[in-house]
Amino acid sequence: MNSGSHDVLNAVLPLLKLLTITLIGLLLAHPRFKIAPKSTFRLLSKLVFALFLPCLIFTHLGPCISYKSIVRWWFIPVNILVSTGIGCVLGFVVALICRPPPEFFRFTVIMTAFGNTGNLPLAVVSSVCHNVENPFGPECYGPAVAYVSFSQWVSVLLVYTLVYHMMEPPLEFYEVIDDRVEIPEIHEITEEDFERPSINGDALASDLSRPLLVEAEWPGIEDKETEHCKTPFIARLFNSIPGFSHTALPDPGPPEADGENSPKSVRCLTEPKVIRKIRIVAEKTPIHHILQPAIIASILAIFVGMIPKLKDLCFGDDAVLGFLTDSLDIMAGAMVPSAMLVLGGMLAEGPNESRLGLRTSIGIMVARLLVLPLLGIGVVLLADRWGLLMPGDELYKFVLLLQYTTPSAILLGAIASLRGYAVSEASALLFWQHVLALVSLSVYLTVYFKWFLSSS
């Protein structure tokens, strides 16, 4: 076998392993076979979210982190911001060229900009490092997981701030729906839903539950809904729509007549209107959701790793608490196969109907899966030339490149469901992106491996 074919095989094999596990999940969840019900995959996704992923992050980020490594890894979170910024520009160009329906303009930008920086990159680096002939050496697994884990907090922070507000239902579209439909958002449930018989004894509520693709990376999303999460809150707030400002901007209480609380002093101390509106938006931002189990595990790993005595207590062959970290490491081994099985279960549901349009859907996928990785190569090459990266660490560069190469984040489906905006469109796009990502990832992994092998 010549070297070119060997490089291609080394790049494709890790993806074939992940594809095999995904296909097993698809067969288990497929309606024709009905081997495992949807509730099984929901439970498995909750285990990944709350147990397996935090264990993986803590047991591999903790031993690698230190004051020195934080200084050396600074470009990893910065690269997330750079890739998101470039993705936003690409998404804006796609929206201008493809001209999606007006209500999906911001949606087009978001789905192009925000990639999967969590479960999928962890699965890819795990599969790559599991291969004996990988270009990064036999000890690449621990550092690779640490690099990917170190960037997750930035992505989650962006999703629960910027993405949350960008996924707000457009005001004009929301008002049109409001005028035509007199009942609340449960209008999607029709008489056919109530007349449909239950299958295998499942209740109707289970039949109408959200698809796995929507809540795979945010289990229990239905408990996070708030009063304004499905309304154009910011647009109404800043456009001063009548009847809205009275509830959103409460007037100060009746002033007292004397001293510092006189009407004159109250008027002087009253917040400017713009500042009050910004404060209200900040209060309505679900920033508290950032404290997910994976982020808590990252914080704990950084805290332990930066204190040498605690680090020696938890990690290493002679660690007093080595039995505990070994137990967590055993559970962490279930993360990648479980996440791939859940992905297979999601793909078994098939794509939903989408009003986005074929041209816009293709434009988003081309920009996200083909164009953005090319730009990522340029960014990493430029950063390396300017001395911003760790010299000689090809695995570090690989993780940076992987941040440009993955499909859109599955968490976007959860945000779409939470905001009641483009849920079907997000589900359909995520389905087709993850199907086509097998080809694009194979191509770019081959390019990356040839690059690393030629520079070594």
PDB file of C-alpha atoms in Angstrom, residues 174-450:
ATOM      1  CA  TYR A 174     -44.417  36.681  15.609  1.00  0.00           C
ATOM      2  CA  GLU A 175     -47.043  39.404  15.185  1.00  0.00           C
ATOM      3  CA  VAL A 176     -48.375  37.737  12.007  1.00  0.00           C
ATOM      4  CA  ILE A 177     -48.783  34.468  13.855  1.00  0.00           C
ATOM      5  CA  ASP A 178     -50.378  36.298  16.775  1.00  0.00           C
ATOM      6  CA  ASP A 179     -52.987  37.896  14.505  1.00  0.00           C
ATOM      7  CA  ARG A 180     -53.971  34.730  12.719  1.00  0.00           C
ATOM      8  CA  VAL A 181     -54.067  32.321  15.636  1.00  0.00           C
ATOM      9  CA  GLU A 182     -56.121  33.085  18.678  1.00  0.00           C
ATOM     10  CA  ILE A 183     -54.944  30.151  20.766  1.00  0.00           C
ATOM     11  CA  PRO A 184     -51.489  29.806  22.269  1.00  0.00           C
ATOM     12  CA  GLU A 185     -48.597  27.829  20.840  1.00  0.00           C
ATOM     13  CA  ILE A 186     -50.277  24.483  21.462  1.00  0.00           C
ATOM     14  CA  HIS A 187     -52.067  25.091  18.144  1.00  0.00           C
ATOM     15  CA  GLU A 188     -49.592  22.618  16.617  1.00  0.00           C
ATOM     16  CA  ILE A 189     -51.504  19.782  18.328  1.00  0.00           C
ATOM     17  CA  THR A 190     -54.380  18.861  16.002  1.00  0.00           C
ATOM     18  CA  GLU A 191     -57.411  16.619  16.329  1.00  0.00           C
ATOM     19  CA  GLU A 192     -55.513  13.865  14.543  1.00  0.00           C
ATOM     20  CA  ASP A 193     -53.064  13.782  17.436  1.00  0.00           C
ATOM     21  CA  PHE A 194     -55.858  13.022  19.883  1.00  0.00           C
ATOM     22  CA  GLU A 195     -57.474  10.440  17.606  1.00  0.00           C
ATOM     23  CA  ARG A 196     -54.202   8.610  16.975  1.00  0.00           C
ATOM     24  CA  PRO A 197     -53.983   5.416  19.088  1.00  0.00           C
ATOM     25  CA  SER A 198     -51.026   4.913  21.359  1.00  0.00           C
ATOM     26  CA  ILE A 199     -48.288   2.519  20.268  1.00  0.00           C
ATOM     27  CA  ASN A 200     -47.001  -0.218  22.571  1.00  0.00           C
ATOM     28  CA  GLY A 201     -48.931   1.300  25.438  1.00  0.00           C
ATOM     29  CA  ASP A 202     -47.129   4.629  25.271  1.00  0.00           C
ATOM     30  CA  ALA A 203     -49.120   7.671  26.294  1.00  0.00           C
ATOM     31  CA  LEU A 204     -50.041  10.436  23.899  1.00  0.00           C
ATOM     32  CA  ALA A 205     -47.703  12.844  25.686  1.00  0.00           C
ATOM     33  CA  SER A 206     -44.797  10.585  24.796  1.00  0.00           C
ATOM     34  CA  ASP A 207     -45.802  10.583  21.119  1.00  0.00           C
ATOM     35  CA  LEU A 208     -45.840  14.370  21.063  1.00  0.00           C
ATOM     36  CA  SER A 209     -42.560  14.783  22.955  1.00  0.00           C
ATOM     37  CA  ARG A 210     -39.648  16.671  21.513  1.00  0.00           C
ATOM     38  CA  PRO A 211     -37.341  14.819  19.113  1.00  0.00           C
ATOM     39  CA  LEU A 212     -34.027  13.533  20.434  1.00  0.00           C
ATOM     40  CA  LEU A 213     -32.167  15.842  18.067  1.00  0.00           C
ATOM     41  CA  VAL A 214     -33.579  18.837  19.947  1.00  0.00           C
ATOM     42  CA  GLU A 215     -32.631  17.900  23.504  1.00  0.00           C
ATOM     43  CA  ALA A 216     -29.690  15.505  23.175  1.00  0.00           C
ATOM     44  CA  GLU A 217     -27.172  17.946  24.670  1.00  0.00           C
ATOM     45  CA  TRP A 218     -29.632  19.639  27.034  1.00  0.00           C
ATOM     46  CA  PRO A 219     -31.852  17.034  28.743  1.00  0.00           C
ATOM     47  CA  GLY A 220     -34.848  18.421  30.609  1.00  0.00           C
ATOM     48  CA  ILE A 221     -35.075  21.509  28.436  1.00  0.00           C
ATOM     49  CA  GLU A 222     -38.838  21.615  28.947  1.00  0.00           C
ATOM     50  CA  ASP A 223     -38.207  22.645  32.584  1.00  0.00           C
ATOM     51  CA  LYS A 224     -36.195  25.722  31.536  1.00  0.00           C
ATOM     52  CA  GLU A 225     -38.973  27.653  29.783  1.00  0.00           C
ATOM     53  CA  THR A 226     -39.733  31.110  31.150  1.00  0.00           C
ATOM     54  CA  GLU A 227     -42.442  33.695  30.594  1.00  0.00           C
ATOM     55  CA  HIS A 228     -40.680  35.498  27.743  1.00  0.00           C
ATOM     56  CA  CYS A 229     -38.535  32.724  26.227  1.00  0.00           C
ATOM     57  CA  LYS A 230     -40.883  32.176  23.254  1.00  0.00           C
ATOM     58  CA  THR A 231     -41.612  35.864  22.572  1.00  0.00           C
ATOM     59  CA  PRO A 232     -39.673  38.630  20.746  1.00  0.00           C
ATOM     60  CA  PHE A 233     -38.800  40.122  24.114  1.00  0.00           C
ATOM     61  CA  ILE A 234     -35.851  42.313  23.090  1.00  0.00           C
ATOM     62  CA  ALA A 235     -37.520  43.618  19.929  1.00  0.00           C
ATOM     63  CA  ARG A 236     -40.641  44.596  21.859  1.00  0.00           C
ATOM     64  CA  LEU A 237     -38.578  46.106  24.654  1.00  0.00           C
ATOM     65  CA  PHE A 238     -36.442  48.350  22.465  1.00  0.00           C
ATOM     66  CA  ASN A 239     -39.224  49.173  19.987  1.00  0.00           C
ATOM     67  CA  SER A 240     -41.416  50.389  22.880  1.00  0.00           C
ATOM     68  CA  ILE A 241     -44.502  48.459  21.819  1.00  0.00           C
ATOM     69  CA  PRO A 242     -47.586  49.692  23.651  1.00  0.00           C
ATOM     70  CA  GLY A 243     -48.672  47.530  26.535  1.00  0.00           C
ATOM     71  CA  PHE A 244     -45.279  45.888  26.871  1.00  0.00           C
ATOM     72  CA  SER A 245     -43.224  48.548  28.583  1.00  0.00           C
ATOM     73  CA  HIS A 246     -45.611  48.668  31.546  1.00  0.00           C
ATOM     74  CA  THR A 247     -44.678  45.146  32.575  1.00  0.00           C
ATOM     75  CA  ALA A 248     -41.089  45.100  31.386  1.00  0.00           C
ATOM     76  CA  LEU A 249     -40.185  48.511  32.725  1.00  0.00           C
ATOM     77  CA  PRO A 250     -41.913  48.927  36.078  1.00  0.00           C
ATOM     78  CA  ASP A 251     -42.226  52.445  37.332  1.00  0.00           C
ATOM     79  CA  PRO A 252     -40.599  53.309  40.635  1.00  0.00           C
ATOM     80  CA  GLY A 253     -42.838  53.272  43.669  1.00  0.00           C
ATOM     81  CA  PRO A 254     -44.557  56.416  44.947  1.00  0.00           C
ATOM     82  CA  PRO A 255     -41.925  58.785  46.322  1.00  0.00           C
ATOM     83  CA  GLU A 256     -42.040  60.176  49.769  1.00  0.00           C
ATOM     84  CA  ALA A 257     -42.231  63.902  50.276  1.00  0.00           C
ATOM     85  CA  ASP A 258     -39.186  64.544  52.397  1.00  0.00           C
ATOM     86  CA  GLY A 259     -35.467  63.968  52.535  1.00  0.00           C
ATOM     87  CA  GLU A 260     -33.545  61.977  49.940  1.00  0.00           C
ATOM     88  CA  ASN A 261     -36.712  60.258  48.710  1.00  0.00           C
ATOM     89  CA  SER A 262     -38.342  63.473  47.482  1.00  0.00           C
ATOM     90  CA  PRO A 263     -39.735  63.515  43.924  1.00  0.00           C
ATOM     91  CA  LYS A 264     -36.844  65.678  42.780  1.00  0.00           C
ATOM     92  CA  SER A 265     -34.156  63.321  44.094  1.00  0.00           C
ATOM     93  CA  VAL A 266     -35.955  60.241  42.737  1.00  0.00           C
ATOM     94  CA  ARG A 267     -36.010  61.808  39.261  1.00  0.00           C
ATOM     95  CA  CYS A 268     -32.281  62.521  39.522  1.00  0.00           C
ATOM     96  CA  LEU A 269     -31.474  58.959  40.566  1.00  0.00           C
ATOM     97  CA  THR A 270     -33.751  57.239  38.063  1.00  0.00           C
ATOM     98  CA  GLU A 271     -31.922  54.980  35.597  1.00  0.00           C
ATOM     99  CA  PRO A 272     -31.765  56.194  32.003  1.00  0.00           C
ATOM    100  CA  LYS A 273     -34.247  54.273  29.878  1.00  0.00           C
ATOM    101  CA  VAL A 274     -31.604  52.612  27.695  1.00  0.00           C
ATOM    102  CA  ILE A 275     -29.655  51.455  30.757  1.00  0.00           C
ATOM    103  CA  ARG A 276     -32.824  50.026  32.281  1.00  0.00           C
ATOM    104  CA  LYS A 277     -33.597  48.129  29.084  1.00  0.00           C
ATOM    105  CA  ILE A 278     -30.078  46.712  28.905  1.00  0.00           C
ATOM    106  CA  ARG A 279     -30.317  45.664  32.557  1.00  0.00           C
ATOM    107  CA  ILE A 280     -33.642  43.920  31.915  1.00  0.00           C
ATOM    108  CA  VAL A 281     -32.151  42.051  28.935  1.00  0.00           C
ATOM    109  CA  ALA A 282     -29.213  40.967  31.119  1.00  0.00           C
ATOM    110  CA  GLU A 283     -31.610  39.739  33.805  1.00  0.00           C
ATOM    111  CA  LYS A 284     -33.565  37.711  31.227  1.00  0.00           C
ATOM    112  CA  THR A 285     -30.392  36.092  29.845  1.00  0.00           C
ATOM    113  CA  PRO A 286     -30.175  32.497  31.162  1.00  0.00           C
ATOM    114  CA  ILE A 287     -26.506  32.787  32.047  1.00  0.00           C
ATOM    115  CA  HIS A 288     -27.054  30.524  35.069  1.00  0.00           C
ATOM    116  CA  HIS A 289     -27.533  27.610  32.660  1.00  0.00           C
ATOM    117  CA  ILE A 290     -23.812  27.737  31.894  1.00  0.00           C
ATOM    118  CA  LEU A 291     -23.173  25.848  35.135  1.00  0.00           C
ATOM    119  CA  GLN A 292     -23.821  22.480  33.550  1.00  0.00           C
ATOM    120  CA  PRO A 293     -22.173  19.306  34.856  1.00  0.00           C
ATOM    121  CA  ALA A 294     -19.463  19.436  32.161  1.00  0.00           C
ATOM    122  CA  ILE A 295     -18.567  23.044  33.002  1.00  0.00           C
ATOM    123  CA  ILE A 296     -18.547  22.284  36.724  1.00  0.00           C
ATOM    124  CA  ALA A 297     -16.208  19.345  36.009  1.00  0.00           C
ATOM    125  CA  SER A 298     -13.931  21.677  34.016  1.00  0.00           C
ATOM    126  CA  ILE A 299     -13.815  24.225  36.842  1.00  0.00           C
ATOM    127  CA  LEU A 300     -13.121  21.505  39.391  1.00  0.00           C
ATOM    128  CA  ALA A 301     -10.378  19.984  37.205  1.00  0.00           C
ATOM    129  CA  ILE A 302      -8.693  23.384  36.767  1.00  0.00           C
ATOM    130  CA  PHE A 303      -8.925  24.081  40.505  1.00  0.00           C
ATOM    131  CA  VAL A 304      -7.408  20.717  41.439  1.00  0.00           C
ATOM    132  CA  GLY A 305      -4.806  20.822  38.661  1.00  0.00           C
ATOM    133  CA  MET A 306      -3.491  24.239  39.646  1.00  0.00           C
ATOM    134  CA  ILE A 307      -2.829  23.244  43.262  1.00  0.00           C
ATOM    135  CA  PRO A 308       0.110  20.774  43.226  1.00  0.00           C
ATOM    136  CA  LYS A 309      -0.767  19.091  46.526  1.00  0.00           C
ATOM    137  CA  LEU A 310      -4.367  18.496  45.485  1.00  0.00           C
ATOM    138  CA  LYS A 311      -3.183  17.310  42.090  1.00  0.00           C
ATOM    139  CA  ASP A 312      -0.822  14.759  43.668  1.00  0.00           C
ATOM    140  CA  LEU A 313      -3.662  13.669  45.926  1.00  0.00           C
ATOM    141  CA  CYS A 314      -6.006  12.884  43.006  1.00  0.00           C
ATOM    142  CA  PHE A 315      -3.845  11.991  40.011  1.00  0.00           C
ATOM    143  CA  GLY A 316      -0.864   9.736  39.526  1.00  0.00           C
ATOM    144  CA  ASP A 317       0.132   6.159  40.302  1.00  0.00           C
ATOM    145  CA  ASP A 318       0.705   6.827  44.000  1.00  0.00           C
ATOM    146  CA  ALA A 319      -2.248   9.185  44.543  1.00  0.00           C
ATOM    147  CA  VAL A 320      -4.196   8.633  47.770  1.00  0.00           C
ATOM    148  CA  LEU A 321      -7.478   9.209  45.914  1.00  0.00           C
ATOM    149  CA  GLY A 322      -6.323   7.282  42.878  1.00  0.00           C
ATOM    150  CA  PHE A 323      -9.074   4.709  43.381  1.00  0.00           C
ATOM    151  CA  LEU A 324     -11.654   7.503  43.003  1.00  0.00           C
ATOM    152  CA  THR A 325     -10.190   8.973  39.817  1.00  0.00           C
ATOM    153  CA  ASP A 326      -9.768   5.450  38.412  1.00  0.00           C
ATOM    154  CA  SER A 327     -13.459   4.801  39.047  1.00  0.00           C
ATOM    155  CA  LEU A 328     -14.357   8.048  37.290  1.00  0.00           C
ATOM    156  CA  ASP A 329     -12.049   7.109  34.414  1.00  0.00           C
ATOM    157  CA  ILE A 330     -13.838   3.783  33.984  1.00  0.00           C
ATOM    158  CA  MET A 331     -17.171   5.598  33.701  1.00  0.00           C
ATOM    159  CA  ALA A 332     -15.597   8.148  31.345  1.00  0.00           C
ATOM    160  CA  GLY A 333     -14.881   5.320  28.926  1.00  0.00           C
ATOM    161  CA  ALA A 334     -18.620   5.045  28.266  1.00  0.00           C
ATOM    162  CA  MET A 335     -18.910   8.640  27.045  1.00  0.00           C
ATOM    163  CA  VAL A 336     -17.929   8.274  23.374  1.00  0.00           C
ATOM    164  CA  PRO A 337     -19.896   5.077  22.594  1.00  0.00           C
ATOM    165  CA  SER A 338     -22.939   6.401  24.474  1.00  0.00           C
ATOM    166  CA  ALA A 339     -22.827   9.754  22.657  1.00  0.00           C
ATOM    167  CA  MET A 340     -22.554   8.000  19.282  1.00  0.00           C
ATOM    168  CA  LEU A 341     -25.456   5.673  20.129  1.00  0.00           C
ATOM    169  CA  VAL A 342     -27.581   8.701  21.036  1.00  0.00           C
ATOM    170  CA  LEU A 343     -26.563  10.355  17.755  1.00  0.00           C
ATOM    171  CA  GLY A 344     -27.691   7.218  15.924  1.00  0.00           C
ATOM    172  CA  GLY A 345     -30.994   7.320  17.781  1.00  0.00           C
ATOM    173  CA  MET A 346     -31.456  10.946  16.731  1.00  0.00           C
ATOM    174  CA  LEU A 347     -30.705  10.207  13.082  1.00  0.00           C
ATOM    175  CA  ALA A 348     -33.202   7.319  13.157  1.00  0.00           C
ATOM    176  CA  GLU A 349     -35.984   9.875  13.561  1.00  0.00           C
ATOM    177  CA  GLY A 350     -35.130  11.313  10.147  1.00  0.00           C
ATOM    178  CA  PRO A 351     -35.236  14.968   9.061  1.00  0.00           C
ATOM    179  CA  ASN A 352     -38.232  17.161   9.818  1.00  0.00           C
ATOM    180  CA  GLU A 353     -39.984  19.282   7.220  1.00  0.00           C
ATOM    181  CA  SER A 354     -38.281  22.619   6.701  1.00  0.00           C
ATOM    182  CA  ARG A 355     -39.473  25.937   5.283  1.00  0.00           C
ATOM    183  CA  LEU A 356     -35.909  27.212   5.002  1.00  0.00           C
ATOM    184  CA  GLY A 357     -35.570  26.342   1.320  1.00  0.00           C
ATOM    185  CA  LEU A 358     -33.216  23.952  -0.477  1.00  0.00           C
ATOM    186  CA  ARG A 359     -30.885  26.695  -1.724  1.00  0.00           C
ATOM    187  CA  THR A 360     -30.359  28.156   1.758  1.00  0.00           C
ATOM    188  CA  SER A 361     -29.913  24.713   3.329  1.00  0.00           C
ATOM    189  CA  ILE A 362     -27.244  23.799   0.779  1.00  0.00           C
ATOM    190  CA  GLY A 363     -25.597  27.201   1.257  1.00  0.00           C
ATOM    191  CA  ILE A 364     -25.345  26.720   5.028  1.00  0.00           C
ATOM    192  CA  MET A 365     -23.899  23.210   4.674  1.00  0.00           C
ATOM    193  CA  VAL A 366     -21.349  24.260   2.040  1.00  0.00           C
ATOM    194  CA  ALA A 367     -20.252  27.236   4.137  1.00  0.00           C
ATOM    195  CA  ARG A 368     -20.105  25.275   7.399  1.00  0.00           C
ATOM    196  CA  LEU A 369     -18.601  21.990   6.166  1.00  0.00           C
ATOM    197  CA  LEU A 370     -16.419  23.054   3.207  1.00  0.00           C
ATOM    198  CA  VAL A 371     -15.574  26.767   3.248  1.00  0.00           C
ATOM    199  CA  LEU A 372     -15.076  27.367   6.974  1.00  0.00           C
ATOM    200  CA  PRO A 373     -12.458  24.569   7.368  1.00  0.00           C
ATOM    201  CA  LEU A 374     -10.422  26.134   4.532  1.00  0.00           C
ATOM    202  CA  LEU A 375     -10.485  29.478   6.300  1.00  0.00           C
ATOM    203  CA  GLY A 376      -9.570  27.677   9.537  1.00  0.00           C
ATOM    204  CA  ILE A 377      -6.436  26.295   7.909  1.00  0.00           C
ATOM    205  CA  GLY A 378      -5.471  29.852   6.995  1.00  0.00           C
ATOM    206  CA  VAL A 379      -6.110  31.097  10.544  1.00  0.00           C
ATOM    207  CA  VAL A 380      -4.036  28.330  12.148  1.00  0.00           C
ATOM    208  CA  LEU A 381      -1.182  28.770   9.635  1.00  0.00           C
ATOM    209  CA  LEU A 382      -1.159  32.517  10.266  1.00  0.00           C
ATOM    210  CA  ALA A 383      -1.274  32.077  14.047  1.00  0.00           C
ATOM    211  CA  ASP A 384       1.594  29.579  13.852  1.00  0.00           C
ATOM    212  CA  ARG A 385       3.653  31.956  11.725  1.00  0.00           C
ATOM    213  CA  TRP A 386       3.083  34.770  14.213  1.00  0.00           C
ATOM    214  CA  GLY A 387       4.237  32.543  17.079  1.00  0.00           C
ATOM    215  CA  LEU A 388       0.842  32.382  18.814  1.00  0.00           C
ATOM    216  CA  LEU A 389       0.771  28.565  19.031  1.00  0.00           C
ATOM    217  CA  MET A 390       2.832  26.065  20.984  1.00  0.00           C
ATOM    218  CA  PRO A 391       5.792  25.151  18.751  1.00  0.00           C
ATOM    219  CA  GLY A 392       6.071  21.519  17.727  1.00  0.00           C
ATOM    220  CA  ASP A 393       2.701  20.402  19.140  1.00  0.00           C
ATOM    221  CA  GLU A 394       0.807  19.071  16.110  1.00  0.00           C
ATOM    222  CA  LEU A 395      -2.018  17.713  18.297  1.00  0.00           C
ATOM    223  CA  TYR A 396      -2.664  21.260  19.537  1.00  0.00           C
ATOM    224  CA  LYS A 397      -3.019  22.456  15.926  1.00  0.00           C
ATOM    225  CA  PHE A 398      -5.274  19.506  15.100  1.00  0.00           C
ATOM    226  CA  VAL A 399      -7.726  20.424  17.853  1.00  0.00           C
ATOM    227  CA  LEU A 400      -7.724  24.047  16.661  1.00  0.00           C
ATOM    228  CA  LEU A 401      -8.481  22.919  13.094  1.00  0.00           C
ATOM    229  CA  LEU A 402     -11.194  20.569  14.316  1.00  0.00           C
ATOM    230  CA  GLN A 403     -13.078  23.544  15.765  1.00  0.00           C
ATOM    231  CA  TYR A 404     -13.620  24.774  12.187  1.00  0.00           C
ATOM    232  CA  THR A 405     -14.478  21.368  10.720  1.00  0.00           C
ATOM    233  CA  THR A 406     -17.428  20.058  12.749  1.00  0.00           C
ATOM    234  CA  PRO A 407     -21.105  20.542  11.785  1.00  0.00           C
ATOM    235  CA  SER A 408     -23.386  22.959  13.603  1.00  0.00           C
ATOM    236  CA  ALA A 409     -23.807  22.451  17.342  1.00  0.00           C
ATOM    237  CA  ILE A 410     -26.627  20.113  18.353  1.00  0.00           C
ATOM    238  CA  LEU A 411     -27.234  22.494  21.259  1.00  0.00           C
ATOM    239  CA  LEU A 412     -28.691  24.940  18.711  1.00  0.00           C
ATOM    240  CA  GLY A 413     -31.654  22.584  18.380  1.00  0.00           C
ATOM    241  CA  ALA A 414     -32.263  22.870  22.108  1.00  0.00           C
ATOM    242  CA  ILE A 415     -32.128  26.673  21.977  1.00  0.00           C
ATOM    243  CA  ALA A 416     -34.500  26.677  18.979  1.00  0.00           C
ATOM    244  CA  SER A 417     -36.958  24.565  20.945  1.00  0.00           C
ATOM    245  CA  LEU A 418     -36.610  26.770  24.027  1.00  0.00           C
ATOM    246  CA  ARG A 419     -37.266  29.936  22.010  1.00  0.00           C
ATOM    247  CA  GLY A 420     -39.996  28.363  19.847  1.00  0.00           C
ATOM    248  CA  TYR A 421     -38.163  29.541  16.717  1.00  0.00           C
ATOM    249  CA  ALA A 422     -37.270  27.439  13.636  1.00  0.00           C
ATOM    250  CA  VAL A 423     -37.441  24.135  15.534  1.00  0.00           C
ATOM    251  CA  SER A 424     -38.201  21.996  12.461  1.00  0.00           C
ATOM    252  CA  GLU A 425     -35.640  23.879  10.370  1.00  0.00           C
ATOM    253  CA  ALA A 426     -32.919  23.365  13.002  1.00  0.00           C
ATOM    254  CA  SER A 427     -33.734  19.670  13.284  1.00  0.00           C
ATOM    255  CA  ALA A 428     -33.610  19.147   9.502  1.00  0.00           C
ATOM    256  CA  LEU A 429     -30.349  21.072   9.098  1.00  0.00           C
ATOM    257  CA  LEU A 430     -28.649  19.258  11.966  1.00  0.00           C
ATOM    258  CA  PHE A 431     -29.728  15.915  10.501  1.00  0.00           C
ATOM    259  CA  TRP A 432     -28.320  16.572   7.029  1.00  0.00           C
ATOM    260  CA  GLN A 433     -25.168  18.250   8.328  1.00  0.00           C
ATOM    261  CA  HIS A 434     -24.272  15.267  10.485  1.00  0.00           C
ATOM    262  CA  VAL A 435     -24.928  12.897   7.590  1.00  0.00           C
ATOM    263  CA  LEU A 436     -22.745  14.889   5.176  1.00  0.00           C
ATOM    264  CA  ALA A 437     -20.087  15.571   7.828  1.00  0.00           C
ATOM    265  CA  LEU A 438     -18.869  11.999   7.354  1.00  0.00           C
ATOM    266  CA  VAL A 439     -17.598  12.984   3.894  1.00  0.00           C
ATOM    267  CA  SER A 440     -16.284  16.434   4.778  1.00  0.00           C
ATOM    268  CA  LEU A 441     -14.535  15.212   7.939  1.00  0.00           C
ATOM    269  CA  SER A 442     -12.894  12.373   5.981  1.00  0.00           C
ATOM    270  CA  VAL A 443     -11.559  14.828   3.401  1.00  0.00           C
ATOM    271  CA  TYR A 444     -10.232  17.326   5.900  1.00  0.00           C
ATOM    272  CA  LEU A 445      -8.792  14.731   8.281  1.00  0.00           C
ATOM    273  CA  THR A 446      -6.813  13.407   5.304  1.00  0.00           C
ATOM    274  CA  VAL A 447      -5.576  16.938   4.558  1.00  0.00           C
ATOM    275  CA  TYR A 448      -4.658  17.556   8.199  1.00  0.00           C
ATOM    276  CA  PHE A 449      -2.814  14.238   8.566  1.00  0.00           C
ATOM    277  CA  LYS A 450      -0.806  14.831   5.379  1.00  0.00           C
TER     278      LYS A 450
END
